[in-house]
Every structure is written in structure tokens, then in C-alpha cells.
Short mmCIF file of C-alpha atoms in Angstrom, two decimals:
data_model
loop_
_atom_site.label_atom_id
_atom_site.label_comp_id
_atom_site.label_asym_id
_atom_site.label_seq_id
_atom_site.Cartn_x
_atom_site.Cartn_y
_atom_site.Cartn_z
CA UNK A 1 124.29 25.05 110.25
CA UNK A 2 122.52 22.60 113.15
CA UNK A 3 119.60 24.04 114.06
CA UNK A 4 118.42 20.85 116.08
CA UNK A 5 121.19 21.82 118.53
CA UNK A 6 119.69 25.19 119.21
CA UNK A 7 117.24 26.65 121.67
CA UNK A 8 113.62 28.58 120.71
CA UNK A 9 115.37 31.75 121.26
CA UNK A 10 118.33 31.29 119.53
CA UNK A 11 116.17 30.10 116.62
CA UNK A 12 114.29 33.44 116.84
CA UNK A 13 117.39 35.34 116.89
CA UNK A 14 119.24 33.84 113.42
CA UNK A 15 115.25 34.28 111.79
CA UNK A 16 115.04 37.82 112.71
CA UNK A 17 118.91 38.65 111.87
CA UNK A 18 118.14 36.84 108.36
CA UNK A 19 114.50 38.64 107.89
CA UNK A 20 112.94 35.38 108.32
CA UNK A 21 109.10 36.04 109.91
CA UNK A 22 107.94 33.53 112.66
CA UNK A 23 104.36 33.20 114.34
CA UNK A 24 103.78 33.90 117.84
CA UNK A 25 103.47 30.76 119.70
CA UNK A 26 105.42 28.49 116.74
CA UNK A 27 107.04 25.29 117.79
CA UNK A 28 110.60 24.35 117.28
CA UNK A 29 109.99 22.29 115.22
CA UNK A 30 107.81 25.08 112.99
CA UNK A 31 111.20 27.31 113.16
CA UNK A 32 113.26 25.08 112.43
CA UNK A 33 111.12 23.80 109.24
CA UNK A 34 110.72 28.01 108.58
CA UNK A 35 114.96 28.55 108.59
CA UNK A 36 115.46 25.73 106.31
CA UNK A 37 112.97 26.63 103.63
CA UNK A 38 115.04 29.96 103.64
CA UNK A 39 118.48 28.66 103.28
CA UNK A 40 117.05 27.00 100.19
CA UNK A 41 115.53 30.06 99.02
CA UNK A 42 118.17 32.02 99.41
CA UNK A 43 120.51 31.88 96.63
CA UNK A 44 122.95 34.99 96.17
CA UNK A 45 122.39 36.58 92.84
CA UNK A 46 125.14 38.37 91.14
CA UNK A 47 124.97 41.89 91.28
CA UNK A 48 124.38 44.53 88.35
CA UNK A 49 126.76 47.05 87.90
CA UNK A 50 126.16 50.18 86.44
CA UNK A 51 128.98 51.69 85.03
CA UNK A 52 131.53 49.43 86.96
CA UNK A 53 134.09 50.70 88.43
CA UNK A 54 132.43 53.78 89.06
CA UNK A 55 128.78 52.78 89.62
CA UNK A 56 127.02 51.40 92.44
CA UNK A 57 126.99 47.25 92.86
CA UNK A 58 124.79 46.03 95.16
CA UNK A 59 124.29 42.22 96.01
CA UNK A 60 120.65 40.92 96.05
CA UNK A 61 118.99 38.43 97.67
CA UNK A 62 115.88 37.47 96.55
CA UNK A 63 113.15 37.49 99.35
CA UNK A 64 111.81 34.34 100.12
CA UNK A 65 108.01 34.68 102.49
CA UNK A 66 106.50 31.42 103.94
CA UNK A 67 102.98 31.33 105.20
CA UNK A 68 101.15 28.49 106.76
CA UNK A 69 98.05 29.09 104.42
CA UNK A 70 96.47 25.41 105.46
CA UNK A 71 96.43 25.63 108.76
CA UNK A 72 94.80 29.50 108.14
CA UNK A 73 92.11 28.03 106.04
CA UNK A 74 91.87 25.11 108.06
CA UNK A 75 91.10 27.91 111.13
CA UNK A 76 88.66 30.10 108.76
CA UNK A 77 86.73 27.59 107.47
CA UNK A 78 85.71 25.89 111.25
CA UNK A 79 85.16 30.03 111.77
CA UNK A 80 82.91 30.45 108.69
CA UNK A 81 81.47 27.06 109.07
CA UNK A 82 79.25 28.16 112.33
CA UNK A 83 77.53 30.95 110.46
CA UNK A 84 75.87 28.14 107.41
CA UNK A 85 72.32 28.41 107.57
CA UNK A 86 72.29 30.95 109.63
CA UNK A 87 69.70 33.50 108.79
CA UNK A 88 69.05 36.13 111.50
CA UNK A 89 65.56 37.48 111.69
CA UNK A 90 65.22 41.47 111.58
CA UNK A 91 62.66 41.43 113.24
CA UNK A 92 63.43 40.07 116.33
CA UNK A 93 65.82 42.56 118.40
CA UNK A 94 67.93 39.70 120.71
CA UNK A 95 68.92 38.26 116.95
CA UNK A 96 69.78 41.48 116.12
CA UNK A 97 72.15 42.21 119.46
CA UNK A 98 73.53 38.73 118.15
CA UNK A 99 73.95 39.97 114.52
CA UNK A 100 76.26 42.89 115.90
CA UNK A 101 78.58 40.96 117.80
CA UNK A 102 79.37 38.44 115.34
CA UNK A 103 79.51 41.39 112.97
CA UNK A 104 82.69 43.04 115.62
CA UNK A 105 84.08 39.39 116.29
CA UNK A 106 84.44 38.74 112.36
CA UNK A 107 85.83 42.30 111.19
CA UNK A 108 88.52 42.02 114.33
CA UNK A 109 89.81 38.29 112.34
CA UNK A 110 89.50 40.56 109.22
CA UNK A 111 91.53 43.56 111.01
CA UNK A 112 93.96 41.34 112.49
CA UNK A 113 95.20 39.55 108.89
CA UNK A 114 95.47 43.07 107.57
CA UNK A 115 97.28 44.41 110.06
CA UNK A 116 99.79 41.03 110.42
CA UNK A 117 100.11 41.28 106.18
CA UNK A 118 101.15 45.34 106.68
CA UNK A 119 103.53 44.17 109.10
CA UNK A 120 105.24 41.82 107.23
CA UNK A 121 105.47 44.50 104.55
CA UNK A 122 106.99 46.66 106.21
CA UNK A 123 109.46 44.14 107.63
CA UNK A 124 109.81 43.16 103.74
CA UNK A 125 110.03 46.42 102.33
CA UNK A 126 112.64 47.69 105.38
CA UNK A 127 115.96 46.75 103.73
CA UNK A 128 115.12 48.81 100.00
CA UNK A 129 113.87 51.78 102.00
CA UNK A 130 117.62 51.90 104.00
CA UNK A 131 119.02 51.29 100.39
CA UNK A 132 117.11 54.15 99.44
CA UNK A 133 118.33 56.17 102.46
CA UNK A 134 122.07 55.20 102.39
CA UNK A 135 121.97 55.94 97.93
CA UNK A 136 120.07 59.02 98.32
CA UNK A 137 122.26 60.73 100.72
CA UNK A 138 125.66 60.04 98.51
CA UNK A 139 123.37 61.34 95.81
CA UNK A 140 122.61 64.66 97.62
CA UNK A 141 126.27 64.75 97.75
CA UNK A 142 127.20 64.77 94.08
CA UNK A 143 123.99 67.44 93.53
CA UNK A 144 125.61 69.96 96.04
CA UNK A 145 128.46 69.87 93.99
CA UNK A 146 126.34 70.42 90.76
CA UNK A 147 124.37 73.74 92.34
CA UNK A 148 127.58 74.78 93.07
CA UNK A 149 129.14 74.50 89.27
CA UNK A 150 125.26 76.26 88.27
CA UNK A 151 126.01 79.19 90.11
CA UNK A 152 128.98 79.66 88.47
CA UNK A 153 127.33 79.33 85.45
CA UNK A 154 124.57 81.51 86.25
CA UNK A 155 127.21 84.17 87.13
CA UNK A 156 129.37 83.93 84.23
CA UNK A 157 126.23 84.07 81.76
CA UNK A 158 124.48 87.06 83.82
CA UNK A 159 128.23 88.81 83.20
CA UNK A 160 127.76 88.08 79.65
CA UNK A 161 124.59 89.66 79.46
CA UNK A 162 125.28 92.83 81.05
CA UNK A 163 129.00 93.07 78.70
CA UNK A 164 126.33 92.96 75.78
CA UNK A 165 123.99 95.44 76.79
CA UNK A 166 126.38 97.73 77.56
CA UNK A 167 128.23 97.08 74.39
CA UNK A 168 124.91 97.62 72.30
CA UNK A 169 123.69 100.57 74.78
CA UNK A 170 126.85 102.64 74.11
CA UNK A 171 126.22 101.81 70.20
CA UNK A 172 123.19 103.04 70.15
CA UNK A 173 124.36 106.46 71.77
CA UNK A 174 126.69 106.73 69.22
CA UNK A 175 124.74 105.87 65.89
CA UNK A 176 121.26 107.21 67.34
CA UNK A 177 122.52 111.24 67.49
CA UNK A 178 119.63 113.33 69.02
CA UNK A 179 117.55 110.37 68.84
CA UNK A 180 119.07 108.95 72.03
CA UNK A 181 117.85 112.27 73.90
CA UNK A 182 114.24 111.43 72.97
CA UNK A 183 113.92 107.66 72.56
CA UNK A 184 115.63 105.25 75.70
CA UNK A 185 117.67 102.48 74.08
CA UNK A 186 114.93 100.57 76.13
CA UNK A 187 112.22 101.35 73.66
CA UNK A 188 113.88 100.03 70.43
CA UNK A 189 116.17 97.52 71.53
CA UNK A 190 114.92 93.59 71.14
CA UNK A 191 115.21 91.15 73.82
CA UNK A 192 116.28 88.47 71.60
CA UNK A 193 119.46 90.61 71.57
CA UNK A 194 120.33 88.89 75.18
CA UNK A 195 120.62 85.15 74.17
CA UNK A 196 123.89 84.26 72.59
CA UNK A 197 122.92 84.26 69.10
CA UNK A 198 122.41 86.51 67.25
CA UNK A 199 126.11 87.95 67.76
CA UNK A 200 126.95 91.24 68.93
CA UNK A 201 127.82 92.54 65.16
CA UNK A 202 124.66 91.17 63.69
CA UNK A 203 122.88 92.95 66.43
CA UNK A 204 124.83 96.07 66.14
CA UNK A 205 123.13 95.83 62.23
CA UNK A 206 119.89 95.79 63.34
CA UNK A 207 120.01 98.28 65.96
CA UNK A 208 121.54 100.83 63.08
CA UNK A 209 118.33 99.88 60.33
CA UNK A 210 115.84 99.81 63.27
CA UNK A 211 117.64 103.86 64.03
CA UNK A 212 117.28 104.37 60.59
CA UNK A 213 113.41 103.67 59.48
CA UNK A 214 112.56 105.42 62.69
CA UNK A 215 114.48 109.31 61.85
CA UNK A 216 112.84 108.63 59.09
CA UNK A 217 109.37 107.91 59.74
CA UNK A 218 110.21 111.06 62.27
CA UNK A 219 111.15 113.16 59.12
CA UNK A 220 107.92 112.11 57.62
CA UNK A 221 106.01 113.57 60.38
CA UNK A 222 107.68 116.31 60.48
CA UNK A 223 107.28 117.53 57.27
CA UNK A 224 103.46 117.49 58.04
CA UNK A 225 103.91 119.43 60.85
CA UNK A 226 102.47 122.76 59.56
CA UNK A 227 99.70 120.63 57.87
CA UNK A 228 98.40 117.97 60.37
CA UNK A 229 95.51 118.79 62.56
CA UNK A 230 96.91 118.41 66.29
CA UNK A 231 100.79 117.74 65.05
CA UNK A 232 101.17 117.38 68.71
CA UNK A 233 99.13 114.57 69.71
CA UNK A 234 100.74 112.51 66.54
CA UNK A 235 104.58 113.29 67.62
CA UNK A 236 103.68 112.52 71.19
CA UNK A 237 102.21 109.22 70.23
CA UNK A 238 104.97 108.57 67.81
CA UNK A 239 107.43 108.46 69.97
CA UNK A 240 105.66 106.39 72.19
CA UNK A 241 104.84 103.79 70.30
CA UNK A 242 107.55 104.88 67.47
CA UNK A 243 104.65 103.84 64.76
CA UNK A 244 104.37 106.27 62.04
CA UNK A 245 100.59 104.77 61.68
CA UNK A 246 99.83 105.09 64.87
CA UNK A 247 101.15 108.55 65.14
CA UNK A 248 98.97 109.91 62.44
CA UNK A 249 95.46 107.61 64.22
CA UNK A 250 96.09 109.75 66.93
CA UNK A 251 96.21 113.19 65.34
CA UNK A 252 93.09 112.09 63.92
CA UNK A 253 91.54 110.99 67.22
CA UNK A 254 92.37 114.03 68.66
CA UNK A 255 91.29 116.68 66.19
CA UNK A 256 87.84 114.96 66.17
CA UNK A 257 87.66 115.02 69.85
CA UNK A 258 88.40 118.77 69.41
CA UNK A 259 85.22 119.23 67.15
CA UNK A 260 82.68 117.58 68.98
CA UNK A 261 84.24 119.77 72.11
CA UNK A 262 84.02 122.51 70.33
CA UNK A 263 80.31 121.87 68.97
CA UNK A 264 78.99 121.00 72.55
CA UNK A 265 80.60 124.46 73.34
CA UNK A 266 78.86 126.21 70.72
CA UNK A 267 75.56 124.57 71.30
CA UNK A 268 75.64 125.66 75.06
CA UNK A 269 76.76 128.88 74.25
CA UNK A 270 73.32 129.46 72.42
CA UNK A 271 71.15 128.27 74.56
CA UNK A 272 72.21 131.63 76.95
CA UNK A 273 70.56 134.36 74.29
CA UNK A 274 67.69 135.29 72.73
CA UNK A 275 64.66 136.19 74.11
CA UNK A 276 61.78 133.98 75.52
CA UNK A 277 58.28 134.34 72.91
CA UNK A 278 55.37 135.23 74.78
CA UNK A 279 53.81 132.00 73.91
CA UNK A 280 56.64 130.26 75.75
CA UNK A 281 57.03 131.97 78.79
CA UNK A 282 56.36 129.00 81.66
CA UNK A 283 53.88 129.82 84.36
CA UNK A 284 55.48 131.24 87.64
CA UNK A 285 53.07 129.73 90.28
CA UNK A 286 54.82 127.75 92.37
CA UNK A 287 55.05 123.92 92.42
CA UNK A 288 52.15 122.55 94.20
CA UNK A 289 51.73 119.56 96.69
CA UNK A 290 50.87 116.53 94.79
CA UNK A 291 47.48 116.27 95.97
CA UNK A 292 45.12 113.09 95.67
CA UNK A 293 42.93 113.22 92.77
CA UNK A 294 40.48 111.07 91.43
CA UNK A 295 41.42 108.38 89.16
CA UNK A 296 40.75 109.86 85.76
CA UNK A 297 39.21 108.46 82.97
CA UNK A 298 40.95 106.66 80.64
CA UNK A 299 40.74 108.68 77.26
CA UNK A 300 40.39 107.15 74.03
CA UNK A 301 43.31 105.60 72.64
CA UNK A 302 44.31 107.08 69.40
CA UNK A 303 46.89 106.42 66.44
CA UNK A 304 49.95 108.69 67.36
CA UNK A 305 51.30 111.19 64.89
CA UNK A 306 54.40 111.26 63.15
CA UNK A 307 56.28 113.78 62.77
CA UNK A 308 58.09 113.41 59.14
CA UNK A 309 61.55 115.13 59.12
CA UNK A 310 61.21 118.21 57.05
CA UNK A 311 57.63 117.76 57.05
CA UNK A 312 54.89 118.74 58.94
CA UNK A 313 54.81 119.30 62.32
CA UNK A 314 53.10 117.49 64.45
CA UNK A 315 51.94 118.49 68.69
CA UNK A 316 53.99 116.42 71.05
CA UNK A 317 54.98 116.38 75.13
CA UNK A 318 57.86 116.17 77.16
CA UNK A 319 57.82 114.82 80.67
CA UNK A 320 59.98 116.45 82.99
CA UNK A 321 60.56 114.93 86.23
CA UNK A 322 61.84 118.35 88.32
CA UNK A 323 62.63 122.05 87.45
CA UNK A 324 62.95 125.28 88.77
CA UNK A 325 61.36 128.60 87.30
CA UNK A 326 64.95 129.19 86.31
CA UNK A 327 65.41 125.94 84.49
CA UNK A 328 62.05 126.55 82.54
CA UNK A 329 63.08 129.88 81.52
CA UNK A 330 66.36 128.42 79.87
CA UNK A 331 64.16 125.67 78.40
CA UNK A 332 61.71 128.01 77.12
CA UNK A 333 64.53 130.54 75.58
CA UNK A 334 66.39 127.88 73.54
CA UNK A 335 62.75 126.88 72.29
CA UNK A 336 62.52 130.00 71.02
CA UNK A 337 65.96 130.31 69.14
CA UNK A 338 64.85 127.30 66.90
CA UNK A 339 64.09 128.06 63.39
CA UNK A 340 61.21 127.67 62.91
CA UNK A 341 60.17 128.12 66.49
CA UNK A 342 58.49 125.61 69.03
CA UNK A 343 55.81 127.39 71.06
CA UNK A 344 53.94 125.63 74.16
CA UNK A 345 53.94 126.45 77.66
CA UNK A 346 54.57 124.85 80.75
CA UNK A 347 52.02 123.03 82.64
CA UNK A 348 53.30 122.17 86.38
CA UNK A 349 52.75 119.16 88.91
CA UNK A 350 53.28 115.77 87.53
CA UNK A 351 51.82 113.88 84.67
CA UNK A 352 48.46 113.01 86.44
CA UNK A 353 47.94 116.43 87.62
CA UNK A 354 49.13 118.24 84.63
CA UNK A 355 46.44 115.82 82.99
CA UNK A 356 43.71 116.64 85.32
CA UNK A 357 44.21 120.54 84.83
CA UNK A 358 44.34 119.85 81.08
CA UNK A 359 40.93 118.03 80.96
CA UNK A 360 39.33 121.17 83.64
CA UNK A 361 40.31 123.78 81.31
CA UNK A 362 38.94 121.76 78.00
CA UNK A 363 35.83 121.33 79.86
CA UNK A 364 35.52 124.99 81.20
CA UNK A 365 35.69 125.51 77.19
CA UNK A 366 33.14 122.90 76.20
CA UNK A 367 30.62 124.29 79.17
#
């Protein structure tokens, strides 16, 4: 092909038709120079089949990019070259105003290769991403197909499924007897029954041993029935859990939740009789106003006695925040019903003005 015999724009138009990128303001001589380099570059390359016929041949040419990189240093360097032994003060503000637009003027050069270098990318990278297009949508093609065989598949093996259930549900009905009243075929089947091993027959085996140990863990718990301490709470957990073991930990449970019930009933239940000892009976005056008292004296501190179980006994106190006449009367009564009995009486206000009272009356007995 001439290219001596053709215009500027005609030049332009065979470079862009064969992906051939020119510089604004090139010669014709430039384009010319530019279109030759890529007829040599451009050698076809034979194409790799995959799977031929069936597979998809494509014909490649390599890519073949020319840049004038001389006359771009050539224009950089005469740039660069005015800023040698340059060495702005920052001290001295016009400098600075200078320092800032040299600063702008140099990263617009810098932004204006980057952007020309993304642009020939993209012009580069144009024909693989239509590839990419044009393959991917025959692709989609062939996948529809695929999700349509699937759901087929996902049909037939959900049908498959269900046959088997309902193959090993009525089974169970008919092996299981009055078992199948009390325990759902839910409860002692195995999900591993649903794949497509093990085989309906060999599952059919296990269902029948697995109906078997549990009558008879059932006729073992039966037997105990007139025996076992809360029989009920053990069959009701049996057959939830259909765990002899199990069955028998929560008889257990039970029965001791029954005693320590029943003790806390007992213990309450005495608390209501017998009658109050005279040395117990609480004061009746009513609960004063705290009222502000002096700070009292520390008293001595002294080692605090033990009381040894079985032992002697030793004096003590208890603090009670609040109670009403009522309250201390209870109190006092089930003081009473000990054996041997605690005697006191009640002292009323808080703990500094029970203490105050205290240390009056031991005084009124000293003077």
C-alpha cells in the first residue's frame, strides 16, 4: 500500500481502522513513518484451537505500540533543566507564590502523560474486552441450557427423596406396632437415610434394630414402674429423648426436686406454731424517726467469739434492715421452737440508734 499518495486524513483514517495511535499535530511524514513500522509489526499468528472443530479459533495479532520517547525526553529534560540550582527560600513569601505555580505547571505535564498512557490503554485493551463481550454472551447461552438440565435434576432427585421417605415411613408403621402412636417416625429415623446410599433395604434393617433396642429399653422402664421414684418424669423424658439413661437422670432429678420442695414446706410450716417465750417477745413501741445523735464513741475492739458447732454458745446480732411488729412476732416464735432455744429481744431503730440505747441502759446500770 502507497501511503505517499495519500492525504493527512486519509492517513488518520487507515491508523485508526488498524488501531494504530497518532499524536495530535504529527506530520505526514510522522504517519507515514508510524503505518509502516506497523505493517512490519504486524505479522498474523496462527490461531489456537481448542477442541477444533468444536472450539473457538480466534486469529491474533500481536499489538505493536510506537512512542516517540526521544523527542519526550528531549522535551522533559529542557523542562527539568530550568529548575537546576534552583533552591527556593521559605522564607520569603513571593518565592513561595513561585514555588506553587511551578508546583501546578509540573503535576499538569505529570497528569497529562498519565492520562495520554490510560488512553492508549484503553484503546489497546478495547478489542479483548469486545472478545470478552461477544464469548461471554454465547457462553451465557450454553449455561441457560445447563440450569435448565439442573432443574430437572433437582426435580427428579427431590422425587426420589420423597418415594424413600414414604417407603421407610409406611415401614416403620408397620414394624413399630403401638410404638408409632407414641414415637413420630421423625424422632428415630436418620437423615443419612435420604442420600442414595445406604439402599432402601439396608435402611429398612436399621430402622427395624433401632425399633427394637428402643421397646426394649421401654420394657426396661417399665418394669420399674412400681419401683422408680417419679416413674413419670423418666417415661416422659424417655420418650423424648428415647435414652434409657437419660430417662432414669430425670426420675432422679425430679424426685430430689420433690424433697427439697417438700423440706422448704415443712420448714415453713413450723415456723406458724408454738408459742413466743417471754424472753423473746419484741418490744411493741413503734418505730421511731431516725433522729440525729451524737457520734458515739468508738468501743474497744475485741477478739470475736466463735461459736463451735455443738459447742458452746456464744451471744451474737442480727441486723435487720425493716420489720413490722408482725414480722418480729414470727421471728421471735420460730426462735423459740429451736431446741435448745435462742432468747434475746428486739431492740428497734437502726444500728446506730439501737447502739446508742444499748450504751444508755448499760450506763443507767453502772450509775
Amino acid at each position: 500500500m502507497s501511503y505517499e499518495a495519500m492525504t493527512v486524513a486519509q492517513l488518520r483514517a487507515v491508523a485508526e481502522e488498524r488501531g494504530v495511535e497518532l499524536g495530535k499535530g504529527w506530520k505526514k511524514a510522522r504517519i507515514v513513518s508510524a503505518l509502516e513500522e506497523g505493517d512490519a509489526g504486524a505479522q498474523p499468528v496462527e490461531a489456537e484451537v481448542i477442541d477444533e472443530p468444536q472450539g473457538l479459533a480466534v486469529s491474533l495479532l500481536p499489538g505493536t505500540l510506537h512512542a516517540d520517547f526521544a523527542a519526550l525526553d528531549a522535551r522533559i529534560d529542557g523542562i527539568l533543566a530550568q529548575y537546576e540550582g534552583w533552591e527556593p527560600s521559605p522564607d520569603d513569601a513571593d518565592e513561595l507564590r513561585h514555588v506553587a505555580r511551578e508546583r501546578k505547571y509540573l503535576n499538569g505535564l505529570a497528569n497529562e502523560l498519565d492520562a495520554r498512557r490510560k488512553e492508549i490503554k484503553r484503546e489497546y485493551t478495547r478489542p479483548l474486552a469486545e472478545l470478552e463481550g461477544m464469548v461471554n454472551a454465547r457462553r451465557d447461552r450454553i449455561k441457560a441450557v445447563v440450569a435448565r438440565l439442573q432443574a430437572v435434576e433437582k426435580e427428579a432427585e427431590a422425587a426420589r427423596r420423597e418415594a424413600k421417605e414414604s417407603e421407610l415411613r409406611e415401614h416403620y408403621e408397620a414394624v413399630a406396632g403401638l410404638l408409632a402412636n407414641i414415637v413420630p417416625y421423625g424422632a428415630i429415623a436418620d437423615p443419612r437415610w435420604m442420600n442414595k446410599q445406604p439402599t432402601v433395604e439396608k435402611c429398612k434393617l436399621e430402622l427395624e434394630e433401632r425399633c427394637r433396642r428402643v421397646a426394649a429399653d421401654w420394657e426396661t422402664l417399665k418394669a420399674q414402674e412400681g419401683t422408680l421414684p417419679r416413674y413419670d418424669a423418666a417415661e416422659r423424658a424417655f420418650f423424648a429423648t428415647l435414652d434409657l439413661g437419660a430417662a432414669l437422670s430425670a426420675a432422679r432429678e425430679a424426685q430430689e426436686a420433690d424433697e427439697r420442695i417438700a423440706g422448704m414446706r415443712a420448714e415453713m410450716a413450723a415456723y406458724g406454731h408454738g408459742e413466743v417465750p417471754p424472753d423473746t417477745e419484741p418490744e411493741t413501741e413503734p418505730m421511731p424517726a431516725p433522729e440525729p445523735t451524737p457520734e458515739p464513741e468508738p468501743a474497744p475492739q475485741a477478739a470475736a467469739p466463735v461459736a463451735v458447732p455443738g459447742g458452746r454458745y456464744v451471744p451474737c446480732v442480727m441486723v435487720i434492715q425493716a420489720a413490722s411488729i408482725e414480722q418480729m412476732q414470727e421471728i421471735g416464735r420460730f426462735c423459740g421452737n429451736l431446741n435448745p432455744r435462742v432468747t434475746g429481744r428486739f431492740v428497734t431503730g437502726t444500728l446506730e440508734q439501737a447502739f446508742e440505747k444499748e450504751r444508755r441502759q448499760i450506763g443507767g446500770f453502772n450509775a
